[in-house]
Short mmCIF file of C-alpha atoms in Angstrom, two decimals:
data_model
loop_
_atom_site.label_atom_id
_atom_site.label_comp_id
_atom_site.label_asym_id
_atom_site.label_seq_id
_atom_site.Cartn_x
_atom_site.Cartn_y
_atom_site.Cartn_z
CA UNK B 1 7.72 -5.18 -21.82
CA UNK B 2 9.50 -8.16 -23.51
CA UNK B 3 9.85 -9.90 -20.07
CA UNK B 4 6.17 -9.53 -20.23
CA UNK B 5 5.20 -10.56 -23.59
CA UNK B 6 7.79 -13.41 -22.98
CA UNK B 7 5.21 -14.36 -19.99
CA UNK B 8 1.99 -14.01 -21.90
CA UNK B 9 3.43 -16.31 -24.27
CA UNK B 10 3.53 -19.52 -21.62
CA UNK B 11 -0.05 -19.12 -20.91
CA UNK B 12 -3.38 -19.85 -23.04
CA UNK B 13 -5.60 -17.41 -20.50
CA UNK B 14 -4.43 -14.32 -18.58
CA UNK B 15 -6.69 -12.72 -16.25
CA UNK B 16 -6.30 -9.15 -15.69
CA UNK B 17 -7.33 -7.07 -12.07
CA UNK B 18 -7.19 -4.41 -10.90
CA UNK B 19 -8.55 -2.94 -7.19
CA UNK B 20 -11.87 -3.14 -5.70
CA UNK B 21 -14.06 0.46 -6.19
CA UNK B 22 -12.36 1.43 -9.13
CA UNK B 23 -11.37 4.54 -9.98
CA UNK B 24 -10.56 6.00 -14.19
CA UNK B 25 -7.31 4.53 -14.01
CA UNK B 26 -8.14 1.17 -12.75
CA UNK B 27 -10.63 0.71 -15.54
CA UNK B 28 -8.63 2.37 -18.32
CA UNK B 29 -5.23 0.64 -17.47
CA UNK B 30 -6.86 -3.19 -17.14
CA UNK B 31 -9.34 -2.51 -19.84
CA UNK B 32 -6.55 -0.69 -22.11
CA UNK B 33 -4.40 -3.62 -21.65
CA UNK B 34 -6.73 -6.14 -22.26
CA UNK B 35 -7.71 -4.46 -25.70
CA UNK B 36 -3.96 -4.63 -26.53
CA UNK B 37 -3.50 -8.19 -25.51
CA UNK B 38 -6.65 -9.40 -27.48
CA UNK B 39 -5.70 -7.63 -30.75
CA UNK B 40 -1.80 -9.39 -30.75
CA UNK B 41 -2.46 -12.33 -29.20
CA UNK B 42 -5.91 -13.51 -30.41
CA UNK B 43 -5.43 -17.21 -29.71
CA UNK B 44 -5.12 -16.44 -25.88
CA UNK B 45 -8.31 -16.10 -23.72
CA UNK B 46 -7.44 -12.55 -21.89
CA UNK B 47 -10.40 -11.80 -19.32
CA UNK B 48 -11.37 -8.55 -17.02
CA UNK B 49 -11.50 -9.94 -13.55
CA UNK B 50 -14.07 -8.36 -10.76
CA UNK B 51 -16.96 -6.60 -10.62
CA UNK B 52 -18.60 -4.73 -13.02
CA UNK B 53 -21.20 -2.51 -11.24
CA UNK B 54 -19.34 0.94 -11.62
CA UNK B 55 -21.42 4.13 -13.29
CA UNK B 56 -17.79 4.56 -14.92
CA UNK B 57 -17.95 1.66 -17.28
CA UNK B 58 -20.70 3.65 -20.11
CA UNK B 59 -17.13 5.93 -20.83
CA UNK B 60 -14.89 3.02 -21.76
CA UNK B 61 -15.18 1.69 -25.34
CA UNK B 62 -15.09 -1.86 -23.95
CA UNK B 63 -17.79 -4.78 -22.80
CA UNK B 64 -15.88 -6.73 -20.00
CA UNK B 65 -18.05 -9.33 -20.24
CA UNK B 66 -17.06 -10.68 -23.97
CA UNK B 67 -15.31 -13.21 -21.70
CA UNK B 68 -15.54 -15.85 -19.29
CA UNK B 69 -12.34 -17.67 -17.62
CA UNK B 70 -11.87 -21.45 -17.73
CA UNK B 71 -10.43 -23.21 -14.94
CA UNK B 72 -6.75 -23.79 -16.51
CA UNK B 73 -3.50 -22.32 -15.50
CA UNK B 74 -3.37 -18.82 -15.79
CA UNK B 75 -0.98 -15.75 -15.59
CA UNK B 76 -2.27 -12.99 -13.75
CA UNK B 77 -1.63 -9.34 -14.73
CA UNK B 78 -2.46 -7.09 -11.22
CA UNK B 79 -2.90 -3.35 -12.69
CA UNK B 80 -3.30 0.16 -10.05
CA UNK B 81 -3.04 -2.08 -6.83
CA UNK B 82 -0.59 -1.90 -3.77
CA UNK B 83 -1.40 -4.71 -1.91
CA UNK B 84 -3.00 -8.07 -2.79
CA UNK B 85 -5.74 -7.16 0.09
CA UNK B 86 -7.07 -4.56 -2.37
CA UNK B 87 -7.27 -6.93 -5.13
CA UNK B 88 -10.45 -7.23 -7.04
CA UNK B 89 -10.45 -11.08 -7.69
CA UNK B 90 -9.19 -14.76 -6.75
CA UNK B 91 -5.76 -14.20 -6.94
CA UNK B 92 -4.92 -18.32 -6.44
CA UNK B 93 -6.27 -18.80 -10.06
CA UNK B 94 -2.76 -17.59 -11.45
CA UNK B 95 0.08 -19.77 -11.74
CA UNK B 96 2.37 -16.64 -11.81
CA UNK B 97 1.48 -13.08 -11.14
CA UNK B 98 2.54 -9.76 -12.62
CA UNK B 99 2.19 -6.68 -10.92
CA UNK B 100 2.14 -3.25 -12.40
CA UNK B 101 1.44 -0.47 -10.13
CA UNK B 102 2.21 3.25 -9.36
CA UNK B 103 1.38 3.44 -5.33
CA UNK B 104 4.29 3.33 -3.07
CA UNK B 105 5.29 0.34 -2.28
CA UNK B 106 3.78 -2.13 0.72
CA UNK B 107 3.67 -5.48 -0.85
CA UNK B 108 5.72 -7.15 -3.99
CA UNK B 109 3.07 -9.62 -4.33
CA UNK B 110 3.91 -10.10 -7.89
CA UNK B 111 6.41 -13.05 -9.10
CA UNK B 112 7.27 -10.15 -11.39
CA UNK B 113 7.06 -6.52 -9.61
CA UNK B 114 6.42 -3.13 -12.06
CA UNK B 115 5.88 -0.45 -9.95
CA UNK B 116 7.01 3.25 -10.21
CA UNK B 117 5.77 5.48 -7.63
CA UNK B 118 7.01 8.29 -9.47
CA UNK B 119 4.61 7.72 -11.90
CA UNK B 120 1.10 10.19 -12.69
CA UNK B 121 -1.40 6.85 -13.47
CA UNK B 122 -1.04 3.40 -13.73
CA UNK B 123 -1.91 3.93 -17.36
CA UNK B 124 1.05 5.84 -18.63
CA UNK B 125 2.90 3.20 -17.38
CA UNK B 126 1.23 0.72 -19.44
CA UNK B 127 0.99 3.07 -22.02
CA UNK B 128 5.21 4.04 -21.98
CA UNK B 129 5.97 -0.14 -21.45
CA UNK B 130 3.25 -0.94 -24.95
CA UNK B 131 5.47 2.19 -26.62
CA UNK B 132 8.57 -0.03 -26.05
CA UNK B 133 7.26 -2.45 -28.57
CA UNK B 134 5.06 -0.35 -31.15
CA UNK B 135 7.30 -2.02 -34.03
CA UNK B 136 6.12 -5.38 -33.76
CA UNK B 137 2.87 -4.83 -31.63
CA UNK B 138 -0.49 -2.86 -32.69
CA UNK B 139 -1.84 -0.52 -30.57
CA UNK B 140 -5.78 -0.74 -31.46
CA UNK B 141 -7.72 2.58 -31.15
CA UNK B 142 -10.11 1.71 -28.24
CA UNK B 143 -6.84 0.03 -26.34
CA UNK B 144 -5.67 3.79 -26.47
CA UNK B 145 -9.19 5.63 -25.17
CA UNK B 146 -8.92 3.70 -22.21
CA UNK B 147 -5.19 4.27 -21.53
CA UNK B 148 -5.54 7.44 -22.08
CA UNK B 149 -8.94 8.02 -19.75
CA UNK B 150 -6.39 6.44 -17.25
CA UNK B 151 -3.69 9.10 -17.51
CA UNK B 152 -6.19 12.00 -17.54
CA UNK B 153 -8.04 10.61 -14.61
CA UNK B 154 -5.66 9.94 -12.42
CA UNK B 155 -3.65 13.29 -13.53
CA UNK B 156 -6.64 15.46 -12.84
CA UNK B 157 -6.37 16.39 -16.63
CA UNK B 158 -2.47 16.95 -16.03
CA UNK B 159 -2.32 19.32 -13.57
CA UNK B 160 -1.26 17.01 -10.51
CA UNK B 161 2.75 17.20 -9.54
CA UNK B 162 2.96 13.33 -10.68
CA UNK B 163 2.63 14.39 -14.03
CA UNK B 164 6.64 14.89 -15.89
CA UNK B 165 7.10 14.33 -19.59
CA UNK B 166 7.12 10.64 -19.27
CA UNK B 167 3.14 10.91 -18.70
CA UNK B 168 3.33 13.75 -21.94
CA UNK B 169 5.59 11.01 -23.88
CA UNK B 170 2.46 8.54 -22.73
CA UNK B 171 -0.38 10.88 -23.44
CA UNK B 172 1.19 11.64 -26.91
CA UNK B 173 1.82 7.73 -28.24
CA UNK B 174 -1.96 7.61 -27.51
CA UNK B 175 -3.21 10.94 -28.89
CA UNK B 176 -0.97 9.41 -32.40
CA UNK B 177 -3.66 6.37 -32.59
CA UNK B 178 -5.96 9.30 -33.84
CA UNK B 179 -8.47 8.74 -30.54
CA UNK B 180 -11.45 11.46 -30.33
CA UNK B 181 -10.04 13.86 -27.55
CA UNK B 182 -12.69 16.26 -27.67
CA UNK B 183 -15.30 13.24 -27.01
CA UNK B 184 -12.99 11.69 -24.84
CA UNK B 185 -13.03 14.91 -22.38
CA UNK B 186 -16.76 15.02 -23.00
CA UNK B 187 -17.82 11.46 -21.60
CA UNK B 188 -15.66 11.76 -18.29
CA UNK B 189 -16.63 15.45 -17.63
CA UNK B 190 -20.14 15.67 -18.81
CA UNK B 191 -22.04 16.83 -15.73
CA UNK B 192 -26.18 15.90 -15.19
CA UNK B 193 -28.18 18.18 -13.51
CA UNK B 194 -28.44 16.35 -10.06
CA UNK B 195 -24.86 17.01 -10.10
CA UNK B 196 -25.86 20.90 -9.23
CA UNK B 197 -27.81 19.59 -6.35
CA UNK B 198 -25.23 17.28 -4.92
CA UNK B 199 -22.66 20.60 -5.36
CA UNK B 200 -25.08 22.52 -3.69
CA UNK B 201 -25.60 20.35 -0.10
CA UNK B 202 -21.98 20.15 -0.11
CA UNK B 203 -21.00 23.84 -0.05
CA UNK B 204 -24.12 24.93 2.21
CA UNK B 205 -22.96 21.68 4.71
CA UNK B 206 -18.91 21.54 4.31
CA UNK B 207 -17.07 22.03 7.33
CA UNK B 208 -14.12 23.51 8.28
CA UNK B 209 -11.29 23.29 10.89
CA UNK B 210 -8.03 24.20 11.02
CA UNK B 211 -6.90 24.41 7.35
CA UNK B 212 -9.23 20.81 6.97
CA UNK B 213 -12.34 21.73 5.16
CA UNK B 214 -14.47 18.35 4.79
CA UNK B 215 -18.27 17.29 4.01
CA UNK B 216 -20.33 14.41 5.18
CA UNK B 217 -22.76 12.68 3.57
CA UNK B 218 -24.69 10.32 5.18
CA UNK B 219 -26.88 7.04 3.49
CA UNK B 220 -30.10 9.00 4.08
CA UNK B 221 -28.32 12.35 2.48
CA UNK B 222 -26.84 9.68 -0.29
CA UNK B 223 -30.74 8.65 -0.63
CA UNK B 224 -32.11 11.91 -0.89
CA UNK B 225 -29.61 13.44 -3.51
CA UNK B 226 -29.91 9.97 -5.96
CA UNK B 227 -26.29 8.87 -6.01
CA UNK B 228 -24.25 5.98 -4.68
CA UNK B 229 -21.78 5.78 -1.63
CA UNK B 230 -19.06 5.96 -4.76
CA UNK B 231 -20.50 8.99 -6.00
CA UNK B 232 -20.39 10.61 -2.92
CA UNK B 233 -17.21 10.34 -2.73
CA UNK B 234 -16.62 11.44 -6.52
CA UNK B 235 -17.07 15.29 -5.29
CA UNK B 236 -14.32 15.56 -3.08
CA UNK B 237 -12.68 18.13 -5.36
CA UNK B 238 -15.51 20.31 -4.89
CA UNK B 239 -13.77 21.95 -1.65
CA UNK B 240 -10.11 22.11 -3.63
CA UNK B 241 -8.37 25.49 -4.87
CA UNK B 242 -9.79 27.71 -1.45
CA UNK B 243 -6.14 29.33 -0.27
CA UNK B 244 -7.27 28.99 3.19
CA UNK B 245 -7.91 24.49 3.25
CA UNK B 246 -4.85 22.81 2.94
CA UNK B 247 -6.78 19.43 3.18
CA UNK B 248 -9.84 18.68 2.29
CA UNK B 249 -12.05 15.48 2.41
CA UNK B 250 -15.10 13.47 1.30
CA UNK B 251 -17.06 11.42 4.44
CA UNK B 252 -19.23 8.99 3.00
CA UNK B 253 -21.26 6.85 4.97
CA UNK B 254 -20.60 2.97 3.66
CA UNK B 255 -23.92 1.19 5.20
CA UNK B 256 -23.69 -1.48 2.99
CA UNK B 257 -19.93 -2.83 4.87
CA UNK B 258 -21.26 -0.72 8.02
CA UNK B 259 -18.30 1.75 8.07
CA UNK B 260 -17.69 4.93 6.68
CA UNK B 261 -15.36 5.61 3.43
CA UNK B 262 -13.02 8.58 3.49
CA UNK B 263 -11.18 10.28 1.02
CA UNK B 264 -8.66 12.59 1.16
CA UNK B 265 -6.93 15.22 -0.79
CA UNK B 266 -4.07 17.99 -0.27
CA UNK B 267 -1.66 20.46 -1.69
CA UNK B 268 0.94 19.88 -0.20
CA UNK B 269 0.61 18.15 2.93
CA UNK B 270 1.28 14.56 2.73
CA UNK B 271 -1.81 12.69 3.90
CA UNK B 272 -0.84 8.66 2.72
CA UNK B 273 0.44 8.56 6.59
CA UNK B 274 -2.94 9.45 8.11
CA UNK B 275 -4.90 7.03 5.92
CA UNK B 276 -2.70 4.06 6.63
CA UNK B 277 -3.58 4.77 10.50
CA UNK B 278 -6.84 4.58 9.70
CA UNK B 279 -6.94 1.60 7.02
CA UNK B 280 -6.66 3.07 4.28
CA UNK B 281 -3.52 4.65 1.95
CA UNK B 282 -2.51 5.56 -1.41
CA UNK B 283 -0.34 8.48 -2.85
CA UNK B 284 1.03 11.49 -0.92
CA UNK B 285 -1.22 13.91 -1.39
CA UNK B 286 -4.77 11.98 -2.60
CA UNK B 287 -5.44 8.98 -0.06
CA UNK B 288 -8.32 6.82 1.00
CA UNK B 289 -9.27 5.16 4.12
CA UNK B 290 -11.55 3.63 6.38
CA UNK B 291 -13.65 5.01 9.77
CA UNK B 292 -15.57 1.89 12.03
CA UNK B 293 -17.79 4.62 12.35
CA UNK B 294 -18.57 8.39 12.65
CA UNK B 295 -17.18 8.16 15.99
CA UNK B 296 -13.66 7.96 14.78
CA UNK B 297 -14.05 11.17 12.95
CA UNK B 298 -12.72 13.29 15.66
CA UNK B 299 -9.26 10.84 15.78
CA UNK B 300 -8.82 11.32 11.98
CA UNK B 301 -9.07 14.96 12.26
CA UNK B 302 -6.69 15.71 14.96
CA UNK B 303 -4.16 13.21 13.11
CA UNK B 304 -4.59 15.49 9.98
CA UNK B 305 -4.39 18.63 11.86
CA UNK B 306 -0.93 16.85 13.42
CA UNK B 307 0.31 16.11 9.36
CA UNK B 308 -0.04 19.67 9.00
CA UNK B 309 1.50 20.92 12.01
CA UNK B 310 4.33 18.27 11.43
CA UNK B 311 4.57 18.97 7.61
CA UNK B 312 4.98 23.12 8.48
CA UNK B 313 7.79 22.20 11.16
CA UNK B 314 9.89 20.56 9.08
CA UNK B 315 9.63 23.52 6.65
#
């Protein structure tokens, strides 16, 4: 964290990114940090970089639009992203460029790399590294919310196998700020009633194959039920915890970038392999990727019937 602050120091603006369709933790670490930065270093111009379109930002206590950047060197802080393709942003605005990251790694594209892969969230890493210096730095209360949205999100509220007392130790140094937990829990899990009616088509359309289980949702289904091609893919977890799916998997037609977005979640069997073959990746056991088209939907599901043929052999 020094060599960090050390950094921050040489610059008058730092732009902070994180990927493109971002998730709890991509928004909570990049807008946690930036609430941290602005409250110690108030003569600096620290700015959220991308776009700002997401039905996630109404949870975050943060505008990221207080800000505009200037055209002047710049240090760029890269937050929850493996590879500078994924990057939500002009990266050639930054002088120098500071990665911190929790994906396995596929490209050091900082001039400074962070990255534990070990690690539940991007956001208890941020959280653990602004612990290092609580002394001499403040951590404000709304800098903590979104940290600590980060952890939960990405944790699935502590329950996924990333999660070791290091994200506890995290969870903790921001519980100590004296944020609202119970109102915390109640903006990222408040359900609407359209919610029952997107639940619904899924479990009367799911599929299932071989331990796979999987729904589709096409951009006239996405039209019909009132929610975007991100939302779609926001009820994957709706086919976890049934003993007999091993994998399961959210198919959501992309018309907009005419392809088809896929995500995909597991127990046990490692599915970041299948996702890279099909452009995609992420962590072991919760992945995303990319079809051309429906028509590619048959490859992907033999190659995740193969992970879990492969992943059973080598038991």
């Amino acid at each position: 964290m020094e060599q960090i602050i050390e950094m921050i120091k040489k610059y008058k603006q730092i732009l902070v990114y994180r990927h493109v369709n971002p998730d709890m933790d991509a928004f909570g670490t990049q807008f946690g940090l930036i609430l941290f930065l602005r409250e110690n270093f108030p003569d600096k111009n620290i700015v959220a970089m991308g776009e700002f379109t997401s039905k996630l930002l109404p949870m975050y206590p943060f505008d990221p639009k207080t800000t505009k950047y200037e055209k002047e060197e710049s240090l760029g802080i890269v937050v929850d992203t493996a590879n500078r393709e994924r990057v939500d942003g002009d990266l050639s605005l930054c002088k120098e460029i500071i990665k911190i990251d929790h994906h396995l790694i596929v490209d050091q594209y900082g001039d400074v790399n962070i990255v534990d892969d070990h690690a539940s969230s991007c956001a208890q890493i941020v959280a653990n590294l602004i612990a290092e210096v609580r002394d001499d730095y403040k951590m404000p209360q709304e800098a903590a919310e979104c940290l600590y949205i980060g952890i939960v999100g990405d944790s699935n509220r502590f329950l996924y196998r990333n999660t070791d007392e290091r994200t506890f130790r995290a969870a903790a140094f921001l519980a100590g700020t004296r944020i609202d937990l119970e109102a915390i829990y109640q903006k990222m899990y408040m359900k609407k009633e359209k919610d029952l009616a997107v639940t619904k088509f899924i479990l009367n359309n799911y599929h299932s194959t071989s331990h796979i289980a999987y729904y589709i949702l096409t951009d006239e289904d996405l039209k019909n039920l009132g929610i975007s091609r991100e939302e779609g893919s926001d009820y994957v977890n709706t086919l976890a915890n049934i003993e007999e799916f091993e994998i399961w998997v959210a198919i959501t037609e992309n018309r907009k970038d005419h392809n088809v977005r896929v995500s995909l979640r597991s127990r046990e069997v490692p599915v970041n392999t299948v996702a890279n073959a099909f452009r995609g990746g992420g962590h072991a056991l919760a992945s995303g990727a990319t079809l051309a088209s429906f028509d590619e939907l048959p490859d992907l599901l033999e190659s995740l019937k193969d992970a879990i043929k492969s992943y059973h052999n080598q038991g």
